[in-house]
PDB file of C-alpha atoms in Angstrom:
ATOM      1  CA  MET L   1      37.937-171.402 311.537  1.00 80.00           C
ATOM      2  CA  ILE L   2      39.486-174.583 312.885  1.00 86.00           C
ATOM      3  CA  ASP L   3      39.277-177.642 310.626  1.00 89.00           C
ATOM      4  CA  ILE L   4      37.676-180.040 313.107  1.00 92.00           C
ATOM      5  CA  LYS L   5      38.407-183.116 311.000  1.00 92.00           C
ATOM      6  CA  LEU L   6      42.075-182.139 310.788  1.00 92.00           C
ATOM      7  CA  LEU L   7      42.176-181.628 314.542  1.00 94.00           C
ATOM      8  CA  GLU L   8      40.626-185.032 315.172  1.00 93.00           C
ATOM      9  CA  TYR L   9      43.030-186.624 312.696  1.00 92.00           C
ATOM     10  CA  LEU L  10      46.056-185.126 314.466  1.00 94.00           C
ATOM     11  CA  GLU L  11      44.656-186.119 317.855  1.00 94.00           C
ATOM     12  CA  SER L  12      44.440-189.717 316.652  1.00 93.00           C
ATOM     13  CA  PHE L  13      48.239-189.788 316.973  1.00 94.00           C
ATOM     14  CA  LEU L  14      47.860-189.124 320.721  1.00 94.00           C
ATOM     15  CA  THR L  15      46.891-191.633 323.370  1.00 95.00           C
ATOM     16  CA  SER L  16      43.319-191.406 324.631  1.00 95.00           C
ATOM     17  CA  ARG L  17      44.752-190.409 328.013  1.00 96.00           C
ATOM     18  CA  ARG L  18      46.630-187.462 326.500  1.00 94.00           C
ATOM     19  CA  GLN L  19      43.554-186.361 324.563  1.00 95.00           C
ATOM     20  CA  GLY L  20      41.436-186.459 327.712  1.00 96.00           C
ATOM     21  CA  LEU L  21      44.046-184.587 329.725  1.00 96.00           C
ATOM     22  CA  CYS L  22      44.240-181.756 327.182  1.00 94.00           C
ATOM     23  CA  LYS L  23      40.462-181.338 327.156  1.00 96.00           C
ATOM     24  CA  LYS L  24      40.288-181.434 330.945  1.00 97.00           C
ATOM     25  CA  ILE L  25      42.993-178.789 331.339  1.00 97.00           C
ATOM     26  CA  LEU L  26      41.411-176.552 328.688  1.00 97.00           C
ATOM     27  CA  ASN L  27      38.149-176.601 330.644  1.00 97.00           C
ATOM     28  CA  GLU L  28      40.069-175.072 333.569  1.00 97.00           C
ATOM     29  CA  ARG L  29      41.853-172.387 331.532  1.00 98.00           C
ATOM     30  CA  THR L  30      40.866-168.722 331.830  1.00 98.00           C
ATOM     31  CA  ASN L  31      41.545-165.328 330.335  1.00 98.00           C
ATOM     32  CA  HIS L  32      39.424-163.615 332.982  1.00 98.00           C
ATOM     33  CA  PHE L  33      42.699-163.012 334.811  1.00 98.00           C
ATOM     34  CA  THR L  34      46.114-162.472 333.296  1.00 98.00           C
ATOM     35  CA  VAL L  35      49.595-161.644 334.591  1.00 98.00           C
ATOM     36  CA  ALA L  36      52.223-159.087 333.569  1.00 96.00           C
ATOM     37  CA  VAL L  37      55.822-159.057 334.799  1.00 93.00           C
ATOM     38  CA  GLU L  38      57.761-155.830 334.393  1.00 88.00           C
ATOM     39  CA  ASP L  39      61.506-156.025 333.722  1.00 75.00           C
ATOM     40  CA  VAL L  40      62.143-158.762 336.268  1.00 74.00           C
ATOM     41  CA  TYR L  41      65.920-159.165 336.549  1.00 59.00           C
ATOM     42  CA  GLN L  42      66.274-162.718 337.847  1.00 68.00           C
ATOM     43  CA  LEU L  43      65.518-165.132 335.037  1.00 70.00           C
ATOM     44  CA  HIS L  44      64.249-167.864 337.340  1.00 76.00           C
ATOM     45  CA  ASN L  45      61.567-165.529 338.732  1.00 80.00           C
ATOM     46  CA  THR L  46      59.929-164.953 335.350  1.00 85.00           C
ATOM     47  CA  SER L  47      60.114-168.671 334.607  1.00 86.00           C
ATOM     48  CA  ALA L  48      58.565-169.533 337.972  1.00 88.00           C
ATOM     49  CA  VAL L  49      55.686-167.096 337.360  1.00 92.00           C
ATOM     50  CA  ILE L  50      55.009-168.778 334.014  1.00 92.00           C
ATOM     51  CA  ARG L  51      54.889-172.101 335.825  1.00 91.00           C
ATOM     52  CA  SER L  52      52.390-170.696 338.348  1.00 95.00           C
ATOM     53  CA  CYS L  53      50.220-169.400 335.503  1.00 96.00           C
ATOM     54  CA  ASP L  54      50.046-172.911 334.058  1.00 95.00           C
ATOM     55  CA  VAL L  55      49.358-174.492 337.454  1.00 95.00           C
ATOM     56  CA  PHE L  56      46.468-172.145 338.252  1.00 97.00           C
ATOM     57  CA  GLY L  57      44.949-172.074 334.763  1.00 97.00           C
ATOM     58  CA  ILE L  58      46.052-168.642 333.535  1.00 98.00           C
ATOM     59  CA  GLN L  59      46.408-168.911 329.755  1.00 97.00           C
ATOM     60  CA  ASN L  60      48.244-165.647 329.019  1.00 97.00           C
ATOM     61  CA  ILE L  61      51.251-163.962 330.582  1.00 96.00           C
ATOM     62  CA  HIS L  62      52.699-160.627 329.465  1.00 95.00           C
ATOM     63  CA  VAL L  63      56.451-160.130 329.761  1.00 91.00           C
ATOM     64  CA  ILE L  64      57.726-156.548 329.606  1.00 90.00           C
ATOM     65  CA  GLU L  65      61.362-156.317 328.506  1.00 84.00           C
ATOM     66  CA  GLU L  66      61.980-152.585 328.432  1.00 75.00           C
ATOM     67  CA  VAL L  67      65.266-152.989 330.327  1.00 70.00           C
ATOM     68  CA  ASN L  68      65.936-156.691 330.846  1.00 59.00           C
ATOM     69  CA  VAL L  69      65.507-159.051 327.897  1.00 62.00           C
ATOM     70  CA  LYS L  70      64.627-162.581 328.990  1.00 58.00           C
ATOM     71  CA  ARG L  71      64.867-166.124 327.803  1.00 57.00           C
ATOM     72  CA  ILE L  72      62.771-168.773 329.486  1.00 53.00           C
ATOM     73  CA  ASP L  73      64.557-171.049 331.941  1.00 48.00           C
ATOM     74  CA  ARG L  74      63.209-174.433 330.877  1.00 53.00           C
ATOM     75  CA  GLU L  75      64.245-176.223 334.065  1.00 46.00           C
ATOM     76  CA  ILE L  76      62.296-173.847 336.296  1.00 42.00           C
ATOM     77  CA  ALA L  77      59.325-173.386 333.968  1.00 44.00           C
ATOM     78  CA  MET L  78      59.102-177.210 333.784  1.00 50.00           C
ATOM     79  CA  GLY L  79      57.666-177.099 330.266  1.00 67.00           C
ATOM     80  CA  ALA L  80      54.954-174.585 331.225  1.00 73.00           C
ATOM     81  CA  GLN L  81      56.162-172.272 328.451  1.00 80.00           C
ATOM     82  CA  LYS L  82      54.695-174.763 325.955  1.00 87.00           C
ATOM     83  CA  TRP L  83      51.168-174.444 327.328  1.00 93.00           C
ATOM     84  CA  VAL L  84      50.961-170.795 328.420  1.00 94.00           C
ATOM     85  CA  ASP L  85      50.859-168.010 325.829  1.00 94.00           C
ATOM     86  CA  ILE L  86      53.781-165.631 326.399  1.00 91.00           C
ATOM     87  CA  ASN L  87      53.204-162.103 325.071  1.00 93.00           C
ATOM     88  CA  ARG L  88      56.312-159.896 324.930  1.00 90.00           C
ATOM     89  CA  TYR L  89      56.550-156.081 324.975  1.00 91.00           C
ATOM     90  CA  ASP L  90      59.421-153.638 324.675  1.00 88.00           C
ATOM     91  CA  SER L  91      57.668-150.985 326.748  1.00 92.00           C
ATOM     92  CA  THR L  92      55.468-150.909 329.839  1.00 95.00           C
ATOM     93  CA  SER L  93      53.077-148.330 328.417  1.00 96.00           C
ATOM     94  CA  LYS L  94      52.464-150.487 325.337  1.00 96.00           C
ATOM     95  CA  CYS L  95      51.588-153.488 327.494  1.00 97.00           C
ATOM     96  CA  ILE L  96      49.217-151.439 329.647  1.00 98.00           C
ATOM     97  CA  GLN L  97      47.448-150.039 326.586  1.00 98.00           C
ATOM     98  CA  VAL L  98      46.995-153.478 325.018  1.00 98.00           C
ATOM     99  CA  LEU L  99      45.509-154.889 328.223  1.00 98.00           C
ATOM    100  CA  LYS L 100      43.216-151.903 328.766  1.00 98.00           C
ATOM    101  CA  ASN L 101      41.949-152.228 325.190  1.00 98.00           C
ATOM    102  CA  LYS L 102      41.081-155.853 325.972  1.00 97.00           C
ATOM    103  CA  GLY L 103      38.964-154.752 328.934  1.00 97.00           C
ATOM    104  CA  TYR L 104      41.313-155.593 331.788  1.00 98.00           C
ATOM    105  CA  GLN L 105      41.616-153.499 334.906  1.00 98.00           C
ATOM    106  CA  ILE L 106      45.263-152.839 335.717  1.00 98.00           C
ATOM    107  CA  VAL L 107      46.099-154.181 339.176  1.00 98.00           C
ATOM    108  CA  ALA L 108      49.439-153.139 340.671  1.00 96.00           C
ATOM    109  CA  THR L 109      50.767-155.493 343.326  1.00 93.00           C
ATOM    110  CA  THR L 110      52.421-153.319 345.958  1.00 89.00           C
ATOM    111  CA  PRO L 111      52.458-153.137 349.767  1.00 82.00           C
ATOM    112  CA  HIS L 112      52.311-149.330 349.579  1.00 78.00           C
ATOM    113  CA  ASP L 113      49.885-146.568 348.548  1.00 71.00           C
ATOM    114  CA  ASP L 114      46.902-147.801 350.590  1.00 79.00           C
ATOM    115  CA  SER L 115      46.600-150.932 348.484  1.00 88.00           C
ATOM    116  CA  LYS L 116      43.739-153.353 349.080  1.00 90.00           C
ATOM    117  CA  VAL L 117      44.175-156.562 351.024  1.00 94.00           C
ATOM    118  CA  LEU L 118      44.046-159.632 348.763  1.00 95.00           C
ATOM    119  CA  GLN L 119      40.977-161.017 350.539  1.00 95.00           C
ATOM    120  CA  ASP L 120      39.011-157.853 349.686  1.00 94.00           C
ATOM    121  CA  PHE L 121      39.794-157.883 345.982  1.00 96.00           C
ATOM    122  CA  ASP L 122      36.745-157.796 343.681  1.00 96.00           C
ATOM    123  CA  ILE L 123      37.111-160.653 341.178  1.00 97.00           C
ATOM    124  CA  ASN L 124      34.108-159.785 338.995  1.00 97.00           C
ATOM    125  CA  THR L 125      35.990-157.546 336.551  1.00 97.00           C
ATOM    126  CA  PRO L 126      38.704-159.077 334.346  1.00 98.00           C
ATOM    127  CA  ALA L 127      42.079-158.160 335.857  1.00 98.00           C
ATOM    128  CA  ALA L 128      45.716-158.001 334.824  1.00 98.00           C
ATOM    129  CA  PHE L 129      48.008-158.442 337.831  1.00 98.00           C
ATOM    130  CA  PHE L 130      51.303-156.581 337.446  1.00 97.00           C
ATOM    131  CA  PHE L 131      54.434-157.733 339.267  1.00 94.00           C
ATOM    132  CA  GLY L 132      57.608-155.650 339.324  1.00 82.00           C
ATOM    133  CA  ARG L 133      61.361-155.928 339.673  1.00 76.00           C
ATOM    134  CA  GLU L 134      62.878-157.677 342.662  1.00 65.00           C
ATOM    135  CA  GLN L 135      64.230-154.578 344.446  1.00 65.00           C
ATOM    136  CA  GLN L 136      62.520-151.570 342.890  1.00 74.00           C
ATOM    137  CA  GLY L 137      59.046-153.025 342.485  1.00 79.00           C
ATOM    138  CA  LEU L 138      56.710-151.652 339.829  1.00 90.00           C
ATOM    139  CA  SER L 139      57.525-148.524 337.855  1.00 90.00           C
ATOM    140  CA  ASP L 140      55.638-145.249 338.238  1.00 92.00           C
ATOM    141  CA  THR L 141      54.161-145.945 334.810  1.00 95.00           C
ATOM    142  CA  VAL L 142      52.260-148.934 336.197  1.00 95.00           C
ATOM    143  CA  LEU L 143      51.437-147.350 339.561  1.00 94.00           C
ATOM    144  CA  ASN L 144      50.017-144.236 337.912  1.00 95.00           C
ATOM    145  CA  ALA L 145      47.980-146.257 335.405  1.00 97.00           C
ATOM    146  CA  ALA L 146      46.666-148.760 337.958  1.00 96.00           C
ATOM    147  CA  ASP L 147      42.913-149.027 338.446  1.00 96.00           C
ATOM    148  CA  SER L 148      43.547-150.693 341.788  1.00 95.00           C
ATOM    149  CA  LYS L 149      46.439-151.773 344.004  1.00 95.00           C
ATOM    150  CA  LEU L 150      46.735-155.009 345.897  1.00 94.00           C
ATOM    151  CA  HIS L 151      48.895-156.537 348.607  1.00 91.00           C
ATOM    152  CA  ILE L 152      49.246-159.807 350.474  1.00 91.00           C
ATOM    153  CA  PRO L 153      48.887-159.302 354.241  1.00 90.00           C
ATOM    154  CA  MET L 154      52.093-160.098 356.143  1.00 86.00           C
ATOM    155  CA  VAL L 155      52.900-160.109 359.851  1.00 84.00           C
ATOM    156  CA  GLY L 156      56.693-160.510 359.881  1.00 86.00           C
ATOM    157  CA  PHE L 157      59.624-158.071 359.775  1.00 79.00           C
ATOM    158  CA  THR L 158      59.988-158.543 356.016  1.00 76.00           C
ATOM    159  CA  GLU L 159      57.530-156.422 354.050  1.00 72.00           C
ATOM    160  CA  SER L 160      57.755-158.229 350.732  1.00 74.00           C
ATOM    161  CA  LEU L 161      57.800-161.681 349.164  1.00 81.00           C
ATOM    162  CA  ASN L 162      59.717-163.012 346.204  1.00 84.00           C
ATOM    163  CA  ILE L 163      57.814-162.125 343.008  1.00 85.00           C
ATOM    164  CA  SER L 164      57.205-165.771 342.091  1.00 88.00           C
ATOM    165  CA  VAL L 165      55.843-166.518 345.568  1.00 92.00           C
ATOM    166  CA  SER L 166      53.595-163.441 345.451  1.00 93.00           C
ATOM    167  CA  ALA L 167      52.242-164.441 342.050  1.00 95.00           C
ATOM    168  CA  ALA L 168      51.502-167.991 343.213  1.00 96.00           C
ATOM    169  CA  ILE L 169      49.658-166.818 346.334  1.00 97.00           C
ATOM    170  CA  ILE L 170      47.565-164.252 344.469  1.00 97.00           C
ATOM    171  CA  LEU L 171      46.711-166.561 341.573  1.00 98.00           C
ATOM    172  CA  GLN L 172      45.744-169.440 343.839  1.00 98.00           C
ATOM    173  CA  HIS L 173      43.468-167.145 345.832  1.00 98.00           C
ATOM    174  CA  VAL L 174      41.679-165.375 342.980  1.00 98.00           C
ATOM    175  CA  THR L 175      41.273-168.448 340.747  1.00 98.00           C
ATOM    176  CA  SER L 176      39.881-170.522 343.623  1.00 98.00           C
ATOM    177  CA  ARG L 177      37.298-167.834 344.325  1.00 97.00           C
ATOM    178  CA  LEU L 178      36.558-167.427 340.614  1.00 98.00           C
ATOM    179  CA  ARG L 179      35.665-171.100 340.194  1.00 97.00           C
ATOM    180  CA  GLU L 180      33.061-170.790 342.937  1.00 96.00           C
ATOM    181  CA  THR L 181      31.142-168.057 341.072  1.00 97.00           C
ATOM    182  CA  ASP L 182      28.729-167.922 338.139  1.00 97.00           C
ATOM    183  CA  ILE L 183      31.113-165.673 336.191  1.00 97.00           C
ATOM    184  CA  LYS L 184      31.774-166.921 332.655  1.00 97.00           C
ATOM    185  CA  TRP L 185      35.509-167.314 333.189  1.00 98.00           C
ATOM    186  CA  GLN L 186      36.286-170.227 330.883  1.00 98.00           C
ATOM    187  CA  LEU L 187      37.701-169.970 327.375  1.00 97.00           C
ATOM    188  CA  SER L 188      35.178-169.824 324.553  1.00 96.00           C
ATOM    189  CA  GLU L 189      34.624-172.966 322.478  1.00 96.00           C
ATOM    190  CA  ASP L 190      36.551-171.413 319.578  1.00 95.00           C
ATOM    191  CA  GLU L 191      39.458-170.591 321.887  1.00 96.00           C
ATOM    192  CA  LYS L 192      39.495-174.147 323.200  1.00 97.00           C
ATOM    193  CA  LEU L 193      39.576-175.597 319.677  1.00 96.00           C
ATOM    194  CA  LYS L 194      42.420-173.279 318.715  1.00 96.00           C
ATOM    195  CA  LYS L 195      44.422-174.308 321.783  1.00 96.00           C
ATOM    196  CA  ARG L 196      43.696-178.012 321.192  1.00 96.00           C
ATOM    197  CA  LEU L 197      45.179-177.691 317.709  1.00 96.00           C
ATOM    198  CA  GLU L 198      48.209-175.712 318.917  1.00 94.00           C
ATOM    199  CA  TRP L 199      48.895-178.101 321.785  1.00 96.00           C
ATOM    200  CA  THR L 200      48.471-181.179 319.596  1.00 95.00           C
ATOM    201  CA  LYS L 201      51.002-179.805 317.111  1.00 94.00           C
ATOM    202  CA  LYS L 202      53.467-179.352 319.969  1.00 91.00           C
ATOM    203  CA  VAL L 203      53.096-182.971 321.036  1.00 90.00           C
ATOM    204  CA  VAL L 204      52.852-184.795 317.688  1.00 92.00           C
ATOM    205  CA  LYS L 205      56.234-185.211 316.017  1.00 89.00           C
ATOM    206  CA  SER L 206      56.442-184.395 312.296  1.00 90.00           C
ATOM    207  CA  HIS L 207      53.009-182.779 312.448  1.00 91.00           C
ATOM    208  CA  GLU L 208      53.766-180.668 309.359  1.00 91.00           C
ATOM    209  CA  GLN L 209      54.262-183.767 307.216  1.00 92.00           C
ATOM    210  CA  ILE L 210      51.177-185.390 308.714  1.00 91.00           C
ATOM    211  CA  ILE L 211      49.073-182.287 307.897  1.00 91.00           C
ATOM    212  CA  ALA L 212      50.460-182.221 304.360  1.00 90.00           C
ATOM    213  CA  ARG L 213      49.461-185.869 303.842  1.00 89.00           C
ATOM    214  CA  TYR L 214      46.013-185.157 305.282  1.00 84.00           C
ATOM    215  CA  TYR L 215      45.315-182.487 302.681  1.00 86.00           C
ATOM    216  CA  GLU L 216      46.842-184.574 299.890  1.00 84.00           C
ATOM    217  CA  ASN L 217      44.421-187.400 300.625  1.00 79.00           C
ATOM    218  CA  LYS L 218      41.417-185.171 301.259  1.00 73.00           C
TER     219      LYS L 218
END
């Protein structure tokens, strides 16, 4: 349980504008959709996907590092890594199992295998969108486990987009449609309170000392 009085006390160290902004952004956050990136080689691509998750309200991203271990490029992520929850895995199968256990359908983004066109994608069921390596694409592990496959329609000679561009296009499309429905896509009140506390701690300097004083004077 979140100590509401502690949260409000910590938030008193923020400007009213910052407090309002955090609450506004949390109201737009969702776990109805999530994103997984599988062994992406170029560091800036993973960082750019994290940034897109923040921009379009996706709270969780899942980074698979079975081959390529990553660090977040702060310049490209533009601070998004502070506000998006980054879940790391050392195997693709482990990530898939975790997401399936949480009720997500596994959606492989690929232009092959009779994949669905983005515009025809059914947004009603919670979905985890998987994006693969720059050249090879997704592994057979993901493709074989996928509940559905999805592609962005293209009319040029090039049959693929950069992973970060693909993620941005797909997330913008599905989240825009989601917000026009009656689906309960927002975070629960408990989840919002938890995030408010986490985010406030990230903004307030010396928050550990401030919390200690709060409990001393309680």
